[in-house]
């Protein structure tokens, strides 16, 4: 329920809500990336880069959908 509210806020352009979601799922994202990359430090770096690049794209897509 909380994630749905946060996603609705992201859809409205709320970067703080996006940051809350990123923080919430960061650890599982890094674990997943580490399994693929076989390097936890590299996975952390990749996740940082994706986090910075993805907000604008996610916000743009969210504004275009009814999600």
PDB file of N, CA and C in Angstrom:
ATOM      1  N   UNK A   1       0.838  -1.200   0.000  1.00  0.00           N
ATOM      2  CA  UNK A   1       0.000   0.000   0.000  1.00  0.00           C
ATOM      3  C   UNK A   1       0.875   1.254   0.000  1.00  0.00           C
ATOM      4  N   UNK A   2       1.868   1.291   0.871  1.00  0.00           N
ATOM      5  CA  UNK A   2       2.763   2.441   0.962  1.00  0.00           C
ATOM      6  C   UNK A   2       3.513   2.660  -0.354  1.00  0.00           C
ATOM      7  N   UNK A   3       3.964   1.567  -0.980  1.00  0.00           N
ATOM      8  CA  UNK A   3       4.687   1.700  -2.246  1.00  0.00           C
ATOM      9  C   UNK A   3       3.796   2.296  -3.331  1.00  0.00           C
ATOM     10  N   UNK A   4       2.531   1.934  -3.337  1.00  0.00           N
ATOM     11  CA  UNK A   4       1.604   2.492  -4.323  1.00  0.00           C
ATOM     12  C   UNK A   4       1.467   4.008  -4.128  1.00  0.00           C
ATOM     13  N   UNK A   5       1.412   4.437  -2.873  1.00  0.00           N
ATOM     14  CA  UNK A   5       1.320   5.869  -2.584  1.00  0.00           C
ATOM     15  C   UNK A   5       2.588   6.583  -3.034  1.00  0.00           C
ATOM     16  N   UNK A   6       3.731   5.966  -2.751  1.00  0.00           N
ATOM     17  CA  UNK A   6       4.995   6.566  -3.162  1.00  0.00           C
ATOM     18  C   UNK A   6       5.098   6.642  -4.684  1.00  0.00           C
ATOM     19  N   UNK A   7       4.658   5.605  -5.368  1.00  0.00           N
ATOM     20  CA  UNK A   7       4.683   5.623  -6.830  1.00  0.00           C
ATOM     21  C   UNK A   7       3.768   6.722  -7.371  1.00  0.00           C
ATOM     22  N   UNK A   8       2.634   6.932  -6.733  1.00  0.00           N
ATOM     23  CA  UNK A   8       1.732   8.012  -7.146  1.00  0.00           C
ATOM     24  C   UNK A   8       2.420   9.365  -6.962  1.00  0.00           C
ATOM     25  N   UNK A   9       3.175   9.501  -5.896  1.00  0.00           N
ATOM     26  CA  UNK A   9       3.900  10.748  -5.648  1.00  0.00           C
ATOM     27  C   UNK A   9       5.013  10.939  -6.684  1.00  0.00           C
ATOM     28  N   UNK A  10       5.701   9.845  -7.042  1.00  0.00           N
ATOM     29  CA  UNK A  10       6.729   9.906  -8.083  1.00  0.00           C
ATOM     30  C   UNK A  10       6.082  10.368  -9.387  1.00  0.00           C
ATOM     31  N   UNK A  11       4.916   9.838  -9.657  1.00  0.00           N
ATOM     32  CA  UNK A  11       4.186  10.208 -10.880  1.00  0.00           C
ATOM     33  C   UNK A  11       3.917  11.709 -10.921  1.00  0.00           C
ATOM     34  N   UNK A  12       3.751  12.301  -9.756  1.00  0.00           N
ATOM     35  CA  UNK A  12       3.509  13.740  -9.668  1.00  0.00           C
ATOM     36  C   UNK A  12       4.809  14.544  -9.663  1.00  0.00           C
ATOM     37  N   UNK A  13       5.949  13.841  -9.773  1.00  0.00           N
ATOM     38  CA  UNK A  13       7.238  14.526  -9.837  1.00  0.00           C
ATOM     39  C   UNK A  13       7.947  14.668  -8.508  1.00  0.00           C
ATOM     40  N   UNK A  14       7.526  13.921  -7.495  1.00  0.00           N
ATOM     41  CA  UNK A  14       8.115  14.014  -6.157  1.00  0.00           C
ATOM     42  C   UNK A  14       9.401  13.189  -6.087  1.00  0.00           C
ATOM     43  N   UNK A  15      10.542  13.881  -6.156  1.00  0.00           N
ATOM     44  CA  UNK A  15      11.829  13.177  -6.133  1.00  0.00           C
ATOM     45  C   UNK A  15      12.090  12.550  -4.758  1.00  0.00           C
ATOM     46  N   UNK A  16      11.597  13.151  -3.699  1.00  0.00           N
ATOM     47  CA  UNK A  16      11.785  12.598  -2.344  1.00  0.00           C
ATOM     48  C   UNK A  16      11.125  11.221  -2.255  1.00  0.00           C
ATOM     49  N   UNK A  17       9.943  11.062  -2.830  1.00  0.00           N
ATOM     50  CA  UNK A  17       9.264   9.760  -2.824  1.00  0.00           C
ATOM     51  C   UNK A  17      10.095   8.745  -3.595  1.00  0.00           C
ATOM     52  N   UNK A  18      10.685   9.185  -4.699  1.00  0.00           N
ATOM     53  CA  UNK A  18      11.557   8.308  -5.482  1.00  0.00           C
ATOM     54  C   UNK A  18      12.748   7.864  -4.635  1.00  0.00           C
ATOM     55  N   UNK A  19      13.348   8.805  -3.929  1.00  0.00           N
ATOM     56  CA  UNK A  19      14.504   8.491  -3.087  1.00  0.00           C
ATOM     57  C   UNK A  19      14.136   7.504  -1.977  1.00  0.00           C
ATOM     58  N   UNK A  20      12.940   7.626  -1.433  1.00  0.00           N
ATOM     59  CA  UNK A  20      12.480   6.690  -0.401  1.00  0.00           C
ATOM     60  C   UNK A  20      12.391   5.282  -0.982  1.00  0.00           C
ATOM     61  N   UNK A  21      11.819   5.168  -2.177  1.00  0.00           N
ATOM     62  CA  UNK A  21      11.721   3.854  -2.823  1.00  0.00           C
ATOM     63  C   UNK A  21      13.092   3.281  -3.133  1.00  0.00           C
ATOM     64  N   UNK A  22      13.995   4.132  -3.621  1.00  0.00           N
ATOM     65  CA  UNK A  22      15.348   3.666  -3.931  1.00  0.00           C
ATOM     66  C   UNK A  22      16.030   3.152  -2.664  1.00  0.00           C
ATOM     67  N   UNK A  23      15.919   3.905  -1.591  1.00  0.00           N
ATOM     68  CA  UNK A  23      16.529   3.473  -0.320  1.00  0.00           C
ATOM     69  C   UNK A  23      15.931   2.153   0.159  1.00  0.00           C
ATOM     70  N   UNK A  24      14.634   2.029   0.011  1.00  0.00           N
ATOM     71  CA  UNK A  24      13.941   0.826   0.471  1.00  0.00           C
ATOM     72  C   UNK A  24      14.419  -0.420  -0.270  1.00  0.00           C
ATOM     73  N   UNK A  25      14.664  -0.286  -1.563  1.00  0.00           N
ATOM     74  CA  UNK A  25      15.004  -1.450  -2.381  1.00  0.00           C
ATOM     75  C   UNK A  25      16.478  -1.500  -2.787  1.00  0.00           C
ATOM     76  N   UNK A  26      17.278  -0.582  -2.294  1.00  0.00           N
ATOM     77  CA  UNK A  26      18.693  -0.514  -2.670  1.00  0.00           C
ATOM     78  C   UNK A  26      19.436  -1.811  -2.376  1.00  0.00           C
ATOM     79  N   UNK A  27      19.309  -2.297  -1.160  1.00  0.00           N
ATOM     80  CA  UNK A  27      20.062  -3.492  -0.762  1.00  0.00           C
ATOM     81  C   UNK A  27      19.718  -4.684  -1.655  1.00  0.00           C
ATOM     82  N   UNK A  28      18.431  -4.913  -1.899  1.00  0.00           N
ATOM     83  CA  UNK A  28      18.052  -6.054  -2.743  1.00  0.00           C
ATOM     84  C   UNK A  28      18.517  -5.836  -4.180  1.00  0.00           C
ATOM     85  N   UNK A  29      18.532  -4.587  -4.638  1.00  0.00           N
ATOM     86  CA  UNK A  29      19.029  -4.285  -5.978  1.00  0.00           C
ATOM     87  C   UNK A  29      20.508  -4.568  -6.103  1.00  0.00           C
ATOM     88  N   UNK A  30      21.268  -4.206  -5.083  1.00  0.00           N
ATOM     89  CA  UNK A  30      22.710  -4.454  -5.106  1.00  0.00           C
ATOM     90  C   UNK A  30      22.996  -5.944  -5.017  1.00  0.00           C
ATOM     91  N   UNK A  31      22.247  -6.653  -4.197  1.00  0.00           N
ATOM     92  CA  UNK A  31      22.431  -8.110  -4.110  1.00  0.00           C
ATOM     93  C   UNK A  31      22.162  -8.751  -5.461  1.00  0.00           C
ATOM     94  N   UNK A  32      21.099  -8.345  -6.109  1.00  0.00           N
ATOM     95  CA  UNK A  32      20.757  -8.887  -7.427  1.00  0.00           C
ATOM     96  C   UNK A  32      21.868  -8.585  -8.429  1.00  0.00           C
ATOM     97  N   UNK A  33      22.318  -7.318  -8.469  1.00  0.00           N
ATOM     98  CA  UNK A  33      23.379  -6.931  -9.401  1.00  0.00           C
ATOM     99  C   UNK A  33      24.683  -7.658  -9.076  1.00  0.00           C
ATOM    100  N   UNK A  34      24.963  -7.866  -7.794  1.00  0.00           N
ATOM    101  CA  UNK A  34      26.178  -8.578  -7.390  1.00  0.00           C
ATOM    102  C   UNK A  34      26.189 -10.009  -7.897  1.00  0.00           C
ATOM    103  N   UNK A  35      25.033 -10.639  -7.892  1.00  0.00           N
ATOM    104  CA  UNK A  35      24.939 -12.009  -8.386  1.00  0.00           C
ATOM    105  C   UNK A  35      25.250 -12.074  -9.879  1.00  0.00           C
ATOM    106  N   UNK A  36      24.865 -11.057 -10.596  1.00  0.00           N
ATOM    107  CA  UNK A  36      25.120 -11.026 -12.034  1.00  0.00           C
ATOM    108  C   UNK A  36      26.575 -10.634 -12.313  1.00  0.00           C
ATOM    109  N   UNK A  37      27.041  -9.591 -11.618  1.00  0.00           N
ATOM    110  CA  UNK A  37      28.369  -9.041 -11.888  1.00  0.00           C
ATOM    111  C   UNK A  37      29.493  -9.766 -11.144  1.00  0.00           C
ATOM    112  N   UNK A  38      29.123 -10.527 -10.121  1.00  0.00           N
ATOM    113  CA  UNK A  38      30.104 -11.241  -9.294  1.00  0.00           C
ATOM    114  C   UNK A  38      31.077 -10.287  -8.593  1.00  0.00           C
ATOM    115  N   UNK A  39      30.614  -9.063  -8.304  1.00  0.00           N
ATOM    116  CA  UNK A  39      31.453  -8.049  -7.664  1.00  0.00           C
ATOM    117  C   UNK A  39      30.543  -7.048  -6.955  1.00  0.00           C
ATOM    118  N   UNK A  40      30.532  -7.090  -5.627  1.00  0.00           N
ATOM    119  CA  UNK A  40      29.618  -6.237  -4.866  1.00  0.00           C
ATOM    120  C   UNK A  40      29.944  -4.758  -5.025  1.00  0.00           C
ATOM    121  N   UNK A  41      31.223  -4.406  -5.068  1.00  0.00           N
ATOM    122  CA  UNK A  41      31.597  -3.000  -5.214  1.00  0.00           C
ATOM    123  C   UNK A  41      31.181  -2.447  -6.578  1.00  0.00           C
ATOM    124  N   UNK A  42      31.377  -3.244  -7.610  1.00  0.00           N
ATOM    125  CA  UNK A  42      30.950  -2.833  -8.947  1.00  0.00           C
ATOM    126  C   UNK A  42      29.428  -2.705  -8.995  1.00  0.00           C
ATOM    127  N   UNK A  43      28.731  -3.644  -8.361  1.00  0.00           N
ATOM    128  CA  UNK A  43      27.270  -3.598  -8.318  1.00  0.00           C
ATOM    129  C   UNK A  43      26.800  -2.316  -7.626  1.00  0.00           C
ATOM    130  N   UNK A  44      27.466  -1.928  -6.563  1.00  0.00           N
ATOM    131  CA  UNK A  44      27.120  -0.703  -5.846  1.00  0.00           C
ATOM    132  C   UNK A  44      27.328   0.514  -6.754  1.00  0.00           C
ATOM    133  N   UNK A  45      28.443   0.533  -7.478  1.00  0.00           N
ATOM    134  CA  UNK A  45      28.713   1.637  -8.406  1.00  0.00           C
ATOM    135  C   UNK A  45      27.670   1.697  -9.517  1.00  0.00           C
ATOM    136  N   UNK A  46      27.328   0.548 -10.061  1.00  0.00           N
ATOM    137  CA  UNK A  46      26.329   0.482 -11.125  1.00  0.00           C
ATOM    138  C   UNK A  46      24.973   0.972 -10.604  1.00  0.00           C
ATOM    139  N   UNK A  47      24.608   0.526  -9.409  1.00  0.00           N
ATOM    140  CA  UNK A  47      23.328   0.940  -8.833  1.00  0.00           C
ATOM    141  C   UNK A  47      23.300   2.451  -8.617  1.00  0.00           C
ATOM    142  N   UNK A  48      24.417   3.026  -8.165  1.00  0.00           N
ATOM    143  CA  UNK A  48      24.493   4.482  -7.983  1.00  0.00           C
ATOM    144  C   UNK A  48      24.251   5.205  -9.306  1.00  0.00           C
ATOM    145  N   UNK A  49      24.883   4.731 -10.358  1.00  0.00           N
ATOM    146  CA  UNK A  49      24.741   5.360 -11.674  1.00  0.00           C
ATOM    147  C   UNK A  49      23.306   5.251 -12.186  1.00  0.00           C
ATOM    148  N   UNK A  50      22.724   4.084 -12.036  1.00  0.00           N
ATOM    149  CA  UNK A  50      21.350   3.873 -12.481  1.00  0.00           C
ATOM    150  C   UNK A  50      20.390   4.756 -11.686  1.00  0.00           C
ATOM    151  N   UNK A  51      20.626   4.840 -10.390  1.00  0.00           N
ATOM    152  CA  UNK A  51      19.772   5.665  -9.527  1.00  0.00           C
ATOM    153  C   UNK A  51      19.752   7.113 -10.009  1.00  0.00           C
ATOM    154  N   UNK A  52      20.903   7.663 -10.324  1.00  0.00           N
ATOM    155  CA  UNK A  52      20.986   9.049 -10.772  1.00  0.00           C
ATOM    156  C   UNK A  52      20.332   9.251 -12.134  1.00  0.00           C
ATOM    157  N   UNK A  53      20.535   8.319 -13.041  1.00  0.00           N
ATOM    158  CA  UNK A  53      20.013   8.469 -14.387  1.00  0.00           C
ATOM    159  C   UNK A  53      18.525   8.163 -14.493  1.00  0.00           C
ATOM    160  N   UNK A  54      18.044   7.296 -13.647  1.00  0.00           N
ATOM    161  CA  UNK A  54      16.700   6.780 -13.858  1.00  0.00           C
ATOM    162  C   UNK A  54      15.570   7.674 -13.361  1.00  0.00           C
ATOM    163  N   UNK A  55      15.793   8.569 -12.411  1.00  0.00           N
ATOM    164  CA  UNK A  55      14.686   9.359 -11.878  1.00  0.00           C
ATOM    165  C   UNK A  55      13.951  10.106 -12.984  1.00  0.00           C
ATOM    166  N   UNK A  56      14.695  10.823 -13.813  1.00  0.00           N
ATOM    167  CA  UNK A  56      14.045  11.604 -14.867  1.00  0.00           C
ATOM    168  C   UNK A  56      13.256  10.724 -15.822  1.00  0.00           C
ATOM    169  N   UNK A  57      13.826   9.585 -16.176  1.00  0.00           N
ATOM    170  CA  UNK A  57      13.147   8.678 -17.094  1.00  0.00           C
ATOM    171  C   UNK A  57      11.918   8.043 -16.445  1.00  0.00           C
ATOM    172  N   UNK A  58      12.046   7.631 -15.206  1.00  0.00           N
ATOM    173  CA  UNK A  58      10.912   7.029 -14.497  1.00  0.00           C
ATOM    174  C   UNK A  58       9.790   8.049 -14.333  1.00  0.00           C
ATOM    175  N   UNK A  59      10.144   9.256 -13.940  1.00  0.00           N
ATOM    176  CA  UNK A  59       9.127  10.292 -13.756  1.00  0.00           C
ATOM    177  C   UNK A  59       8.409  10.574 -15.078  1.00  0.00           C
ATOM    178  N   UNK A  60       9.168  10.600 -16.171  1.00  0.00           N
ATOM    179  CA  UNK A  60       8.581  10.855 -17.488  1.00  0.00           C
ATOM    180  C   UNK A  60       7.590   9.749 -17.860  1.00  0.00           C
ATOM    181  N   UNK A  61       7.991   8.512 -17.660  1.00  0.00           N
ATOM    182  CA  UNK A  61       7.115   7.369 -17.997  1.00  0.00           C
ATOM    183  C   UNK A  61       5.893   7.357 -17.083  1.00  0.00           C
ATOM    184  N   UNK A  62       6.113   7.592 -15.802  1.00  0.00           N
ATOM    185  CA  UNK A  62       5.003   7.574 -14.847  1.00  0.00           C
ATOM    186  C   UNK A  62       3.962   8.638 -15.194  1.00  0.00           C
ATOM    187  N   UNK A  63       4.382   9.780 -15.671  1.00  0.00           N
ATOM    188  CA  UNK A  63       3.440  10.847 -16.038  1.00  0.00           C
ATOM    189  C   UNK A  63       2.628  10.462 -17.266  1.00  0.00           C
ATOM    190  N   UNK A  64       3.167   9.578 -18.090  1.00  0.00           N
ATOM    191  CA  UNK A  64       2.492   9.177 -19.313  1.00  0.00           C
ATOM    192  C   UNK A  64       1.544   7.996 -19.111  1.00  0.00           C
ATOM    193  N   UNK A  65       1.619   7.346 -17.948  1.00  0.00           N
ATOM    194  CA  UNK A  65       0.795   6.164 -17.700  1.00  0.00           C
ATOM    195  C   UNK A  65      -0.235   6.440 -16.621  1.00  0.00           C
ATOM    196  N   UNK A  66      -1.123   5.506 -16.463  1.00  0.00           N
ATOM    197  CA  UNK A  66      -2.118   5.598 -15.393  1.00  0.00           C
ATOM    198  C   UNK A  66      -1.681   4.814 -14.175  1.00  0.00           C
ATOM    199  N   UNK A  67      -0.458   4.250 -14.176  1.00  0.00           N
ATOM    200  CA  UNK A  67       0.059   3.409 -13.077  1.00  0.00           C
ATOM    201  C   UNK A  67       0.160   4.177 -11.791  1.00  0.00           C
TER     202      UNK A  67
END
